[in-house]
PDB file of C-alpha atoms in Angstrom:
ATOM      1  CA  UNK A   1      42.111  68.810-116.060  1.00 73.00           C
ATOM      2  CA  UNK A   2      41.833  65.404-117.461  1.00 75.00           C
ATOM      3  CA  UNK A   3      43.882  63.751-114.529  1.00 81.00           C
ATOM      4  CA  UNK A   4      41.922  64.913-112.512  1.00 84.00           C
ATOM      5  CA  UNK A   5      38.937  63.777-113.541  1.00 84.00           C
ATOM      6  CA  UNK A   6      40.386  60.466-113.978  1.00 87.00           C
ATOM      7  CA  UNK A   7      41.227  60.117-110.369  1.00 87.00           C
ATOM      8  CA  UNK A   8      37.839  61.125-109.491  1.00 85.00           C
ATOM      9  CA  UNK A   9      36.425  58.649-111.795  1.00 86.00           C
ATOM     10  CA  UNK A  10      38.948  55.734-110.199  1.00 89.00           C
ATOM     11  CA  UNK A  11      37.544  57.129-106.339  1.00 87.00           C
ATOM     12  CA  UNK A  12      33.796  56.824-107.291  1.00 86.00           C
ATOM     13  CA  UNK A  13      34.720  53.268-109.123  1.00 87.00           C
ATOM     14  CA  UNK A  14      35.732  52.147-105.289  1.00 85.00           C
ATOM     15  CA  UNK A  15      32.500  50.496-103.671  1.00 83.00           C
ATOM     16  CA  UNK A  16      29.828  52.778-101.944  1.00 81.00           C
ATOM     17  CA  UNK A  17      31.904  56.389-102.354  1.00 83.00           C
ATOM     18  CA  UNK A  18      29.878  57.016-105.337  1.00 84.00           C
ATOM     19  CA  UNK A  19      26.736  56.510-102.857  1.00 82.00           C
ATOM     20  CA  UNK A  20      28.260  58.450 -99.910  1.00 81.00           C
ATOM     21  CA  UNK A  21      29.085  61.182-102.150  1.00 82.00           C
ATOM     22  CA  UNK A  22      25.230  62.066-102.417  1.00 83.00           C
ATOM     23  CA  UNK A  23      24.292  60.914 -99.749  1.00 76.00           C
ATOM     24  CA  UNK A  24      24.058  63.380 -96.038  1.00 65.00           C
ATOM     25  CA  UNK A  25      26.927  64.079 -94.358  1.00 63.00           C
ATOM     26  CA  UNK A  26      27.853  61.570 -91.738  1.00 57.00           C
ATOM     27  CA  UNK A  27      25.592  58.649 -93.698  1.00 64.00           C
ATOM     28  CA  UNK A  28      27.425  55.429 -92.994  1.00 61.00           C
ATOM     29  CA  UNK A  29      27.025  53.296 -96.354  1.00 63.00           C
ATOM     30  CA  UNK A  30      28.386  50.136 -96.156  1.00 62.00           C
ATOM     31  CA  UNK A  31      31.465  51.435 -93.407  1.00 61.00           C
ATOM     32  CA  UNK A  32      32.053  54.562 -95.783  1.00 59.00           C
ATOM     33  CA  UNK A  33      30.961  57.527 -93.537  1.00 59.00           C
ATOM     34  CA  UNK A  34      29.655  60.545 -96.152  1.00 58.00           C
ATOM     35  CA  UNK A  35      31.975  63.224 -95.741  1.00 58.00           C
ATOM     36  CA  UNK A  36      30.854  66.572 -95.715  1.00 61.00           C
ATOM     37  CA  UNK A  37      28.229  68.155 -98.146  1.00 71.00           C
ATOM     38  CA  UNK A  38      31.538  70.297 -99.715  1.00 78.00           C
ATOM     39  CA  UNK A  39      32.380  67.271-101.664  1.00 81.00           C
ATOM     40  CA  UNK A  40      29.170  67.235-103.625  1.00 84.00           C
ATOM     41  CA  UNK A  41      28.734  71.043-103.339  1.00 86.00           C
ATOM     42  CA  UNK A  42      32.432  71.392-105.117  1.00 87.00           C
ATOM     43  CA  UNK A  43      31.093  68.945-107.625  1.00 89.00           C
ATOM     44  CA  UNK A  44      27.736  71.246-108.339  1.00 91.00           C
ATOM     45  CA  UNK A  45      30.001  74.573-108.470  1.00 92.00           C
ATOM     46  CA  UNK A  46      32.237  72.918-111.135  1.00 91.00           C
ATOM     47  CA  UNK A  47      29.370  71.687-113.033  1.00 93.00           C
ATOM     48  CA  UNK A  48      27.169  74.645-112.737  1.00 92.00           C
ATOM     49  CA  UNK A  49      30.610  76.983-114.097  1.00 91.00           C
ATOM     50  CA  UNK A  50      30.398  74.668-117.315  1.00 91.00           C
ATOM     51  CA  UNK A  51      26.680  74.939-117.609  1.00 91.00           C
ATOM     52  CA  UNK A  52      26.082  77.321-120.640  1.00 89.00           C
ATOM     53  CA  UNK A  53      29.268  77.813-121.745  1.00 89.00           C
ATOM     54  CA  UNK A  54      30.760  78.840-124.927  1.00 89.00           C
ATOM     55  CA  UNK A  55      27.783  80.488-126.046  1.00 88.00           C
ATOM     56  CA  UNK A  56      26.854  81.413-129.331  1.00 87.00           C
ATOM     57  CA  UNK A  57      25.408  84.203-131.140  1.00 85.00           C
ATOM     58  CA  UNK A  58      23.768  84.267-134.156  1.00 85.00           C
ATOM     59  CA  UNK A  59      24.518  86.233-136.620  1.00 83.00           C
ATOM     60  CA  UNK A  60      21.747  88.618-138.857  1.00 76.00           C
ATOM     61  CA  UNK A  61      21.016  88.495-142.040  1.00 73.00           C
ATOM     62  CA  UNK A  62      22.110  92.244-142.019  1.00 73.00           C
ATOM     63  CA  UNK A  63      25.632  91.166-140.852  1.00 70.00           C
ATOM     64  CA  UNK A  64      28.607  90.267-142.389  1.00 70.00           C
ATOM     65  CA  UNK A  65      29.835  86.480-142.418  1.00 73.00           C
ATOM     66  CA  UNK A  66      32.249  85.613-139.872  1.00 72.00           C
ATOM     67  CA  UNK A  67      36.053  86.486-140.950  1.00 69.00           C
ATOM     68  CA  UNK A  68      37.654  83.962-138.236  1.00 71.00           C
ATOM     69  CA  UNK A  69      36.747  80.971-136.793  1.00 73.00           C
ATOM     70  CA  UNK A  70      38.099  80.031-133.399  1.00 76.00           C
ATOM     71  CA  UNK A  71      38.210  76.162-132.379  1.00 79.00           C
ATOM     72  CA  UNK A  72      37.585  76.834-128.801  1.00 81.00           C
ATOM     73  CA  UNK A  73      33.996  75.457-129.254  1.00 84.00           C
ATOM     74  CA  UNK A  74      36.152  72.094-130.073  1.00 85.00           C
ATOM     75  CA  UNK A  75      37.559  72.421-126.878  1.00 88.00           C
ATOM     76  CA  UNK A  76      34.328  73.387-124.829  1.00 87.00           C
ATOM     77  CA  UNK A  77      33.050  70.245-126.054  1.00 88.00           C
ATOM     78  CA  UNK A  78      36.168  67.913-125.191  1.00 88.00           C
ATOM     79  CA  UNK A  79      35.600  69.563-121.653  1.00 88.00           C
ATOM     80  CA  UNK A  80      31.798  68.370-121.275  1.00 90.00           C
ATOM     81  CA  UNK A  81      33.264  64.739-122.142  1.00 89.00           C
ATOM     82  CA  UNK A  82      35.829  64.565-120.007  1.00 89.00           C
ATOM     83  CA  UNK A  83      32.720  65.683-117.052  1.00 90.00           C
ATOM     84  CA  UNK A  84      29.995  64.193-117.969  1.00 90.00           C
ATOM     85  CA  UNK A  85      32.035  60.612-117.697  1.00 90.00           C
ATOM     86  CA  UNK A  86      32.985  61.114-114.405  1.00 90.00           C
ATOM     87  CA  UNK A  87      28.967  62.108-113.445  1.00 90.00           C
ATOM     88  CA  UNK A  88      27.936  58.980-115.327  1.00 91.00           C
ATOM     89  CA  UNK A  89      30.021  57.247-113.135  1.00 90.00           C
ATOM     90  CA  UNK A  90      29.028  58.564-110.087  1.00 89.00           C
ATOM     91  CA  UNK A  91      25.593  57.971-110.551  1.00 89.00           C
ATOM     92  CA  UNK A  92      25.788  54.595-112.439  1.00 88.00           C
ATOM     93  CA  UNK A  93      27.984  53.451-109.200  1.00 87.00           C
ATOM     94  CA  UNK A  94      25.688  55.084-106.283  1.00 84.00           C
ATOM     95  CA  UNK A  95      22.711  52.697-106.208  1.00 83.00           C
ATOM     96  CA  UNK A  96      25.223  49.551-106.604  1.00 82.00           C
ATOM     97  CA  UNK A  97      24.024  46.235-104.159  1.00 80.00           C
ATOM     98  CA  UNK A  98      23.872  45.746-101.112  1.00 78.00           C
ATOM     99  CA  UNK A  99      21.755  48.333 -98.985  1.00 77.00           C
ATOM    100  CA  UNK A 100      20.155  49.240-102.276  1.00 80.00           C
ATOM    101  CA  UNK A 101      16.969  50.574-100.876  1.00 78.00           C
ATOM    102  CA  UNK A 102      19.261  52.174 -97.955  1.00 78.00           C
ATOM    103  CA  UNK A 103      21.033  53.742-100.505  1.00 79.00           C
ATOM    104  CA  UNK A 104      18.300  55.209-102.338  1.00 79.00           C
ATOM    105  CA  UNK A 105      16.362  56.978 -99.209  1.00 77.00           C
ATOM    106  CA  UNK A 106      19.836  58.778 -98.095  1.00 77.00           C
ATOM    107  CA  UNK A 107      20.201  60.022-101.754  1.00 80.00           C
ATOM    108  CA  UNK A 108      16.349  61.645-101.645  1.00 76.00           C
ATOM    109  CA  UNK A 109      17.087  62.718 -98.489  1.00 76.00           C
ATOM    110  CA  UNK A 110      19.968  64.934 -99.283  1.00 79.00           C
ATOM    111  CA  UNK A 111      21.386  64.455-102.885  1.00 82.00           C
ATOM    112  CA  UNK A 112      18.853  65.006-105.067  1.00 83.00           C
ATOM    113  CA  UNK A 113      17.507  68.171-103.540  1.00 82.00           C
ATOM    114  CA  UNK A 114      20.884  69.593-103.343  1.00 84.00           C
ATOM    115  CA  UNK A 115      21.589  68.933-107.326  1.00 88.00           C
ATOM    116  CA  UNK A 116      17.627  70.494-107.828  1.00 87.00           C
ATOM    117  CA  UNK A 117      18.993  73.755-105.701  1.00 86.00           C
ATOM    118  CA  UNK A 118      22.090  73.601-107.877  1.00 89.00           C
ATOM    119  CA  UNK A 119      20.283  74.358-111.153  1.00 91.00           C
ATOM    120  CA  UNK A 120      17.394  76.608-109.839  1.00 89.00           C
ATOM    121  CA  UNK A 121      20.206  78.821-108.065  1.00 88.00           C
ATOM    122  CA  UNK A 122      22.024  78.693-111.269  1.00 90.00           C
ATOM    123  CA  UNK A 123      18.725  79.873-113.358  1.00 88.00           C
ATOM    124  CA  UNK A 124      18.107  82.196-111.290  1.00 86.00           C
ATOM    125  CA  UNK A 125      22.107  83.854-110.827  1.00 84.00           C
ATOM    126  CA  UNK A 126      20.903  84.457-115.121  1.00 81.00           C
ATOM    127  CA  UNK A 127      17.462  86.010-114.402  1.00 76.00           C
ATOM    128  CA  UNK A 128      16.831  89.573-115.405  1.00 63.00           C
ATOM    129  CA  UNK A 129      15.389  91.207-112.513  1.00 52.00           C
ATOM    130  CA  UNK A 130      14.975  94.865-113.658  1.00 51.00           C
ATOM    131  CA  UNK A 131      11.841  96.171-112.751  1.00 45.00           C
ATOM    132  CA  UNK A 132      12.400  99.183-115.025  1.00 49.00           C
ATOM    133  CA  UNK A 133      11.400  96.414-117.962  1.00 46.00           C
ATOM    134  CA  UNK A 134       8.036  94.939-116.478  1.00 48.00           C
ATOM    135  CA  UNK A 135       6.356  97.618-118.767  1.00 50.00           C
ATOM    136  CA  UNK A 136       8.657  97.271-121.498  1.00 54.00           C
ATOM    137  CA  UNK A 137       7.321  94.245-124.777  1.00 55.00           C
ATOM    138  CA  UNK A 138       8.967  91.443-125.317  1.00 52.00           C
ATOM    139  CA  UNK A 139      11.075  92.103-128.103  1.00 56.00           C
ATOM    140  CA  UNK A 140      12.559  95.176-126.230  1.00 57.00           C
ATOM    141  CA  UNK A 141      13.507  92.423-123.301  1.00 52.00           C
ATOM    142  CA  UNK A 142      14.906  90.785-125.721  1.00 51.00           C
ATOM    143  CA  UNK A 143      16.549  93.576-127.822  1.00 55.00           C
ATOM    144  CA  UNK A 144      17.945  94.633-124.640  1.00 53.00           C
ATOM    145  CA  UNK A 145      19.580  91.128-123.388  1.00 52.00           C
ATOM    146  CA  UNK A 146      20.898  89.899-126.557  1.00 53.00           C
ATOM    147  CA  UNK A 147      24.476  90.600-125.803  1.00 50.00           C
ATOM    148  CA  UNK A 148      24.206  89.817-122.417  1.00 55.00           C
ATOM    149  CA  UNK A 149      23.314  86.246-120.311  1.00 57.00           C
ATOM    150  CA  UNK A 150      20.691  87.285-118.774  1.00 69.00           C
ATOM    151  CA  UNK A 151      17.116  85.934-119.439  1.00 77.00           C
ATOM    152  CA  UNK A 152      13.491  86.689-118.148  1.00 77.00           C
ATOM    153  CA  UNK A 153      10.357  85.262-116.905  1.00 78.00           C
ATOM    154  CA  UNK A 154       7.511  85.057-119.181  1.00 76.00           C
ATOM    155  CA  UNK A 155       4.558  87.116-118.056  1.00 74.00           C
ATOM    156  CA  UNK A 156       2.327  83.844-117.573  1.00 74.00           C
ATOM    157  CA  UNK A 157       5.237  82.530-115.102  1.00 73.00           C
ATOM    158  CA  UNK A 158       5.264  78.710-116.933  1.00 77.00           C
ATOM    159  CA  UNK A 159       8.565  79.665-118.943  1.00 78.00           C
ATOM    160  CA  UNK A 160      10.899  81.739-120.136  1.00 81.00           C
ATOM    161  CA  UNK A 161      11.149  84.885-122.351  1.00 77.00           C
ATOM    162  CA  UNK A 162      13.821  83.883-125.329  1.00 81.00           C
ATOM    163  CA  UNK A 163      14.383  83.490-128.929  1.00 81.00           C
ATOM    164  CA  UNK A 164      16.941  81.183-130.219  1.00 85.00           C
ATOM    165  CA  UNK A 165      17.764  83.893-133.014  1.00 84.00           C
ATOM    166  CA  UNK A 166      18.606  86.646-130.849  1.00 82.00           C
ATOM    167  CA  UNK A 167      20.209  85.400-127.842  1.00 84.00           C
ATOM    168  CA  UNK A 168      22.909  83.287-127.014  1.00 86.00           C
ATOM    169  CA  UNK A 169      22.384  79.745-127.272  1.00 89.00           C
ATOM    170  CA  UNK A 170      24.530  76.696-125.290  1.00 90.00           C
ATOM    171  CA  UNK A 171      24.996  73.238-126.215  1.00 91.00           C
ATOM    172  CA  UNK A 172      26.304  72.225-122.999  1.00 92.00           C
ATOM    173  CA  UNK A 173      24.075  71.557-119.992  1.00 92.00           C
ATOM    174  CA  UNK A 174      26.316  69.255-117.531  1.00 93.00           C
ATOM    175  CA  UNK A 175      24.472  70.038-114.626  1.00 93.00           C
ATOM    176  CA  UNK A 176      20.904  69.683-115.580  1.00 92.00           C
ATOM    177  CA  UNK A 177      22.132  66.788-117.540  1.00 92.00           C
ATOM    178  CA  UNK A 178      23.744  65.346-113.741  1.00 92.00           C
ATOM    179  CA  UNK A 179      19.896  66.040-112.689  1.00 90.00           C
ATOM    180  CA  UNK A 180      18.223  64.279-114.960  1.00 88.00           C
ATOM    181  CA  UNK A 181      20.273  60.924-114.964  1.00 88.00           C
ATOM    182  CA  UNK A 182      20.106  61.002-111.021  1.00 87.00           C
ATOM    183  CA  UNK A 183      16.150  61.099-110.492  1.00 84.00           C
ATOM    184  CA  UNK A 184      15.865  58.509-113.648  1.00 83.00           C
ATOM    185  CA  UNK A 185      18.729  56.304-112.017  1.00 84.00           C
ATOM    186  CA  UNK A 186      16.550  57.121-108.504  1.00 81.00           C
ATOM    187  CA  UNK A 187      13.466  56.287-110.263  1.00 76.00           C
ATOM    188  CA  UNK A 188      14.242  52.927-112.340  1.00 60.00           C
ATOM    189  CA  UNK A 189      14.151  51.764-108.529  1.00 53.00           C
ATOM    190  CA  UNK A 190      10.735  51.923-107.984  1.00 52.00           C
ATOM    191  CA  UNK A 191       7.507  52.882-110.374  1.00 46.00           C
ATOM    192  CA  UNK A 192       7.287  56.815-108.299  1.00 48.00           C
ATOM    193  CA  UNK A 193       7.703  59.719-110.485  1.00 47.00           C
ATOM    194  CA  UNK A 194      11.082  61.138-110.227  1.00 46.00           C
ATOM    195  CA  UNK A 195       9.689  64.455-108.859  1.00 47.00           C
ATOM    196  CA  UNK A 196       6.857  63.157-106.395  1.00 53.00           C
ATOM    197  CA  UNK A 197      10.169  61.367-104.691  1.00 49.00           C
ATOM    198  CA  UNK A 198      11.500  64.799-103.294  1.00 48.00           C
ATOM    199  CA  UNK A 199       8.207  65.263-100.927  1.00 46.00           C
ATOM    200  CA  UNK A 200       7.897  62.041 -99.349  1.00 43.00           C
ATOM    201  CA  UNK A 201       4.998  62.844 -97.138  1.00 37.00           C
ATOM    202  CA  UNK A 202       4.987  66.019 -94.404  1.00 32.00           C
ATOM    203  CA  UNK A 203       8.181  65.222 -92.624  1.00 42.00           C
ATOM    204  CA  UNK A 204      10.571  68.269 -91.599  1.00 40.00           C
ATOM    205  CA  UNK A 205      12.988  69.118 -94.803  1.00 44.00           C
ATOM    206  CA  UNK A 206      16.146  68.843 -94.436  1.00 51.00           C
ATOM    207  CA  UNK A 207      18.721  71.894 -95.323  1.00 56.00           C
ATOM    208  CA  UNK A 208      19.227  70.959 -99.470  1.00 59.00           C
ATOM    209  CA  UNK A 209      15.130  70.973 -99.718  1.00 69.00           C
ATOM    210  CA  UNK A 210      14.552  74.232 -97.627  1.00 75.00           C
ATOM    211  CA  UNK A 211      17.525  75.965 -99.909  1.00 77.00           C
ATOM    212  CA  UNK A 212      15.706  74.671-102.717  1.00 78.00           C
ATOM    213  CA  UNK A 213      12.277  75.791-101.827  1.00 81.00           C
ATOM    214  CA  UNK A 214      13.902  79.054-101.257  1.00 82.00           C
ATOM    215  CA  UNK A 215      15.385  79.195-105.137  1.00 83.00           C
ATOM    216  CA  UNK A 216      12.378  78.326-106.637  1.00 84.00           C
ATOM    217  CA  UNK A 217      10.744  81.264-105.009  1.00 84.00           C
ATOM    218  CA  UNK A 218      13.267  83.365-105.955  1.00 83.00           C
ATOM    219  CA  UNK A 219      13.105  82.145-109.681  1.00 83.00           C
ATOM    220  CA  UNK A 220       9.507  82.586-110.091  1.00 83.00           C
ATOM    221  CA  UNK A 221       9.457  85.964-108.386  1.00 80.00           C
ATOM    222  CA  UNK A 222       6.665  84.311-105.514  1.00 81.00           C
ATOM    223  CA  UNK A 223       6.795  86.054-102.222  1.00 75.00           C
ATOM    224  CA  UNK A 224       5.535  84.343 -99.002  1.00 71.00           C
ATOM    225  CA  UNK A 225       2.150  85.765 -98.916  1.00 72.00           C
ATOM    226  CA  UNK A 226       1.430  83.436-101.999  1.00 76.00           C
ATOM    227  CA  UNK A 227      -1.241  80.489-101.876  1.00 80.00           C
ATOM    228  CA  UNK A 228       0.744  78.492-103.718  1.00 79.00           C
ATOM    229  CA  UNK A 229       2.139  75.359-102.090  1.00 79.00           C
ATOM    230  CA  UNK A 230       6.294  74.537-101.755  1.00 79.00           C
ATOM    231  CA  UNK A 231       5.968  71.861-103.864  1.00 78.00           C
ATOM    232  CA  UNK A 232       3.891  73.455-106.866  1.00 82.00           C
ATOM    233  CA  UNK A 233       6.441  76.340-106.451  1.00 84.00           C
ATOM    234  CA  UNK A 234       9.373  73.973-106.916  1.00 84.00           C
ATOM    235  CA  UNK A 235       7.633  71.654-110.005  1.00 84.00           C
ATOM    236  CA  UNK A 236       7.141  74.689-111.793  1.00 86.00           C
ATOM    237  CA  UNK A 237      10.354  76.112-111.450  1.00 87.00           C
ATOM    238  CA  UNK A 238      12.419  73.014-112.001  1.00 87.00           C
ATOM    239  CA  UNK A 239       9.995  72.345-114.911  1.00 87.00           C
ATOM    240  CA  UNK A 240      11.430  75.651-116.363  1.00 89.00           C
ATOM    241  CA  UNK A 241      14.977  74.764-115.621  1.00 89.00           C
ATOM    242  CA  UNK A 242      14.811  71.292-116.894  1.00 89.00           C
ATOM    243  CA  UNK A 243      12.773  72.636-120.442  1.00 88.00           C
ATOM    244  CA  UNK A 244      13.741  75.622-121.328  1.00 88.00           C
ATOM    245  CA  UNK A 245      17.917  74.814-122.119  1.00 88.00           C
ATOM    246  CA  UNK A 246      17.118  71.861-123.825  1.00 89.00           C
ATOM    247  CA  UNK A 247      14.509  73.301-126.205  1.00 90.00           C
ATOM    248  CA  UNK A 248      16.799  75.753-127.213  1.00 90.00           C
ATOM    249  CA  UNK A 249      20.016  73.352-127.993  1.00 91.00           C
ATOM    250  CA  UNK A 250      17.213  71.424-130.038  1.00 91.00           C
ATOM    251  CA  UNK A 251      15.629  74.566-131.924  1.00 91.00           C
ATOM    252  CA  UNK A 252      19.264  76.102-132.386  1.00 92.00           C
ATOM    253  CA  UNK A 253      20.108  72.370-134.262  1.00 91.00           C
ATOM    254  CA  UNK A 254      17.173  72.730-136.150  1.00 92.00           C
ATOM    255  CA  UNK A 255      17.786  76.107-137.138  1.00 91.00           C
ATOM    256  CA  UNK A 256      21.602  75.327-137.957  1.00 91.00           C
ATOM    257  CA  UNK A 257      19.868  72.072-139.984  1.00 90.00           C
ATOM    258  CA  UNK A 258      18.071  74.778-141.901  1.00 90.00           C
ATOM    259  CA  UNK A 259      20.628  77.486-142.789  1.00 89.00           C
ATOM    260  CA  UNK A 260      19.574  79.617-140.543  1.00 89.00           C
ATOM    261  CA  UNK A 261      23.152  80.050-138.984  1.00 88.00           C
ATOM    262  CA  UNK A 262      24.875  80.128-142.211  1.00 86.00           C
ATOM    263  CA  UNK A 263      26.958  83.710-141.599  1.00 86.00           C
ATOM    264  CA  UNK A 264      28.277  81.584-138.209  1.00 86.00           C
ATOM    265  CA  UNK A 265      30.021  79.858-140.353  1.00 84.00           C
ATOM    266  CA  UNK A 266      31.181  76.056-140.207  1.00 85.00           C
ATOM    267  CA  UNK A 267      31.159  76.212-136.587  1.00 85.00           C
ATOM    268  CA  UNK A 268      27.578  75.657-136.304  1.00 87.00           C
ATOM    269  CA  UNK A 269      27.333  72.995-138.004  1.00 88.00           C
ATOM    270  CA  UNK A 270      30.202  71.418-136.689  1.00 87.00           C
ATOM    271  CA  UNK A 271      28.849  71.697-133.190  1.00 89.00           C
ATOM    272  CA  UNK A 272      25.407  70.705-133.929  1.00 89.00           C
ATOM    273  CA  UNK A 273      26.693  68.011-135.705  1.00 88.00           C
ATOM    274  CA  UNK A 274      29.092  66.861-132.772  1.00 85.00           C
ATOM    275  CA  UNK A 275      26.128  67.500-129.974  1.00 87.00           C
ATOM    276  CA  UNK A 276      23.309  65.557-132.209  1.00 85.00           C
ATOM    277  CA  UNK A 277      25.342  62.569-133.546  1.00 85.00           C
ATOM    278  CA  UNK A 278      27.230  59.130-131.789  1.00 83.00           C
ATOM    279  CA  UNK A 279      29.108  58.826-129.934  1.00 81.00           C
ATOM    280  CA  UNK A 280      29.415  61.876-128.453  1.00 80.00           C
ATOM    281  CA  UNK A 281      25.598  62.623-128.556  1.00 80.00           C
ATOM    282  CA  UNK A 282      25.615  59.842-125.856  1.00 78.00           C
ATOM    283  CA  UNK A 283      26.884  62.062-123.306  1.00 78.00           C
ATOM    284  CA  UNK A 284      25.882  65.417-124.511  1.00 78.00           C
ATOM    285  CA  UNK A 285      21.853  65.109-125.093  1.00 75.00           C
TER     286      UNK A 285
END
């Protein structure tokens, strides 16, 4: 795979693809025409396949210490490099002079709601939706999931119902890593807040926004009888997919920091280590 992601890196290097490739189909950027949406819809699939991967479990206190120790978590990690360069790239190249401020608007328009879909579809592919456990306590949720990846919407609807100690925990987060570097790139442009950007005033959404409206309904459980407006609906649910994975690759350090993960053997702590520390913590956190 690393060829390949060098020759994407060397396409989005050439001036204005890097903008065209978020931008709406048929978007003419400095005489580069934005191909179709598949590009950056290929680019979301791959990312959103690497999102979460290579969980890990931790182990009890009532269980034994781990007898082998595989290095694929070395391997998961050389992966996440290898992508998250060519995604700095793309969006370190897209805003790039002239047509700045041309630039910018076709990206709202259609990137940036399409990554936000992305990652809310993504959350909510993992959502338990079992309505056999709405009567059933937390911990039996929990008890329930652990050796699955499936999680669950806390009863208050602001987060998530998980515990770092029972459930499998990821390190890498490549796509809601892609989303967060886009609206700050977006938003170093001008003094709006990175979210207000995706409602700019009552004009007619385009296709991404709709398809993103539509996921964060469908993550929060919110039928269309609900009072709630489309944009509440989609800052809470994109606050819950932008907090909830990195709290728990943050708690899961801490815990590993405290020998909590001690019968996971060294690989814990090698992998915290290699998330939380430079250089690689450059392109991982």
């Amino acid at each position: 795979y690393g060829h390949a992601v060098r020759d994407l890196e060397y396409i989005l290097h050439t001036e204005d693809v890097a903008a065209a490739f978020l931008a709406a189909q048929g978007t003419n950027i400095g005489g580069v025409v934005a191909p179709s949406s598949k590009a950056l819809e290929s680019w979301l699939e791959v990312l959103a396949r690497l999102e979460c991967m290579d969980p890990q479990l931790r182990r009890a206190d009532n269980m034994a210490h781990v007898e082998y120790m595989s290095n694929r978590w070395l391997f998961a990690f050389n992966f996440s490099l290898n992508v998250a360069s060519a995604s700095e790239i793309a969006i370190r190249r897209c805003l790039d002079p002239p047509d700045t401020t041309y630039k910018r608007a076709a990206i709202i328009h259609h990137g940036l709601p399409a990554v936000c879909a992305a990652l809310l579809k993504f959350h909510t592919s993992r959502m338990l939706h079992d309505p056999n456990t709405k009567e059933e306590s937390e911990e039996d949720v929990l008890r329930k999931t652990r050796n699955s990846q499936h999680w669950r919407l806390r009863s208050d609807g602001l987060g998530l119902n998980f515990d770092v100690t029972l459930l499998p925990v990821s390190l890498h987060l490549p796509l809601t890593r892609f989303l967060v570097l886009l609206a700050l790139r977006i938003s170093d442009e001008d003094d709006e807040d990175s979210l207000e950007i995706l409602f700019p005033s009552a004009k007619a959404w385009s296709s991404p926004l709709t398809s993103l409206i539509n996921s964060a309904r469908l993550l929060l459980s919110i039928n269309e009888q609900s009072n709630e407006s489309n944009e509440d609906i989609v800052r809470r649910a994109l606050g819950i997919a932008l907090m909830e994975p990195a709290l728990r690759a943050l708690a899961y350090c801490a815990h590993v920091s405290a020998g909590m993960w001690s019968r996971n053997g060294p690989i814990a702590m090698s992998s915290c280590f290699y998330y939380s520390s430079p250089p690689s913590c450059h392109s991982l956190r």
